[in-house]
Tab-separated table of C-alpha atoms in Angstrom:
chain	number	residue	atom	x	y	z
A	27	UNK	CA	0.000	-0.001	0.001
A	28	UNK	CA	1.552	3.298	-1.126
A	29	UNK	CA	-0.081	5.860	1.151
A	30	UNK	CA	1.171	8.845	-0.884
A	31	UNK	CA	-0.318	7.363	-4.061
A	32	UNK	CA	-3.597	6.802	-2.221
A	33	UNK	CA	-3.589	10.459	-1.164
A	34	UNK	CA	-2.954	11.614	-4.751
A	35	UNK	CA	-5.685	9.328	-6.106
A	36	UNK	CA	-8.081	10.811	-3.549
A	37	UNK	CA	-7.502	14.302	-4.922
A	38	UNK	CA	-5.021	15.515	-2.323
A	39	UNK	CA	-1.903	17.508	-3.117
A	40	UNK	CA	1.312	15.761	-2.039
A	41	UNK	CA	4.413	17.971	-1.925
A	42	UNK	CA	8.014	17.023	-1.251
A	43	UNK	CA	9.181	19.503	1.389
A	44	UNK	CA	12.710	18.285	1.762
A	45	UNK	CA	15.160	15.460	1.840
A	46	UNK	CA	17.797	14.803	4.486
A	47	UNK	CA	19.984	11.877	3.569
A	48	UNK	CA	17.648	9.095	2.522
A	49	UNK	CA	14.683	10.450	4.486
A	50	UNK	CA	12.005	12.410	2.583
A	51	UNK	CA	9.537	14.830	4.181
A	52	UNK	CA	6.160	15.433	2.531
A	53	UNK	CA	3.174	17.690	3.121
A	54	UNK	CA	-0.312	16.590	2.143
A	55	UNK	CA	-3.239	18.962	1.778
A	56	UNK	CA	-6.692	18.907	0.289
A	57	UNK	CA	-10.384	19.443	0.809
A	58	UNK	CA	-12.497	17.727	3.428
A	59	UNK	CA	-14.081	15.665	0.637
A	60	UNK	CA	-10.610	14.538	-0.506
A	61	UNK	CA	-9.787	13.545	3.076
A	62	UNK	CA	-13.014	11.510	3.211
A	63	UNK	CA	-12.131	9.768	-0.082
A	64	UNK	CA	-8.674	9.005	1.336
A	65	UNK	CA	-10.177	7.562	4.531
A	66	UNK	CA	-12.590	5.431	2.478
A	67	UNK	CA	-9.756	4.150	0.256
A	68	UNK	CA	-7.632	3.327	3.313
A	69	UNK	CA	-10.523	1.513	4.990
A	70	UNK	CA	-11.187	-0.496	1.813
A	71	UNK	CA	-7.497	-1.366	1.462
A	72	UNK	CA	-7.308	-2.573	5.064
A	73	UNK	CA	-10.512	-4.579	4.650
A	74	UNK	CA	-9.176	-6.303	1.520
A	75	UNK	CA	-5.922	-7.128	3.307
A	76	UNK	CA	-7.816	-8.567	6.281
A	77	UNK	CA	-9.995	-10.693	3.968
A	78	UNK	CA	-6.930	-12.015	2.125
A	79	UNK	CA	-5.224	-12.906	5.406
A	80	UNK	CA	-8.373	-14.644	6.652
A	81	UNK	CA	-8.695	-16.690	3.451
A	82	UNK	CA	-5.021	-17.659	3.691
A	83	UNK	CA	-5.446	-18.834	7.293
A	84	UNK	CA	-8.523	-20.861	6.344
A	85	UNK	CA	-6.607	-22.644	3.578
A	86	UNK	CA	-3.797	-23.534	5.970
A	87	UNK	CA	-6.269	-24.893	8.538
A	88	UNK	CA	-8.087	-26.941	5.872
A	89	UNK	CA	-4.869	-28.531	4.633
């Protein structure tokens, strides 16, 4: 899950503020609606991951 890509896809502006060594610092801004779309996308992503993990555990138990 690329959280910055999710923010961009939700309509938020992602800016690179600086880089120190290998560490990057970003700012993210947007409308309240964009924040809601981001939260919905994050919730869906976490739900899909949980479902995949559950299905994997069920297959292991059945074997």
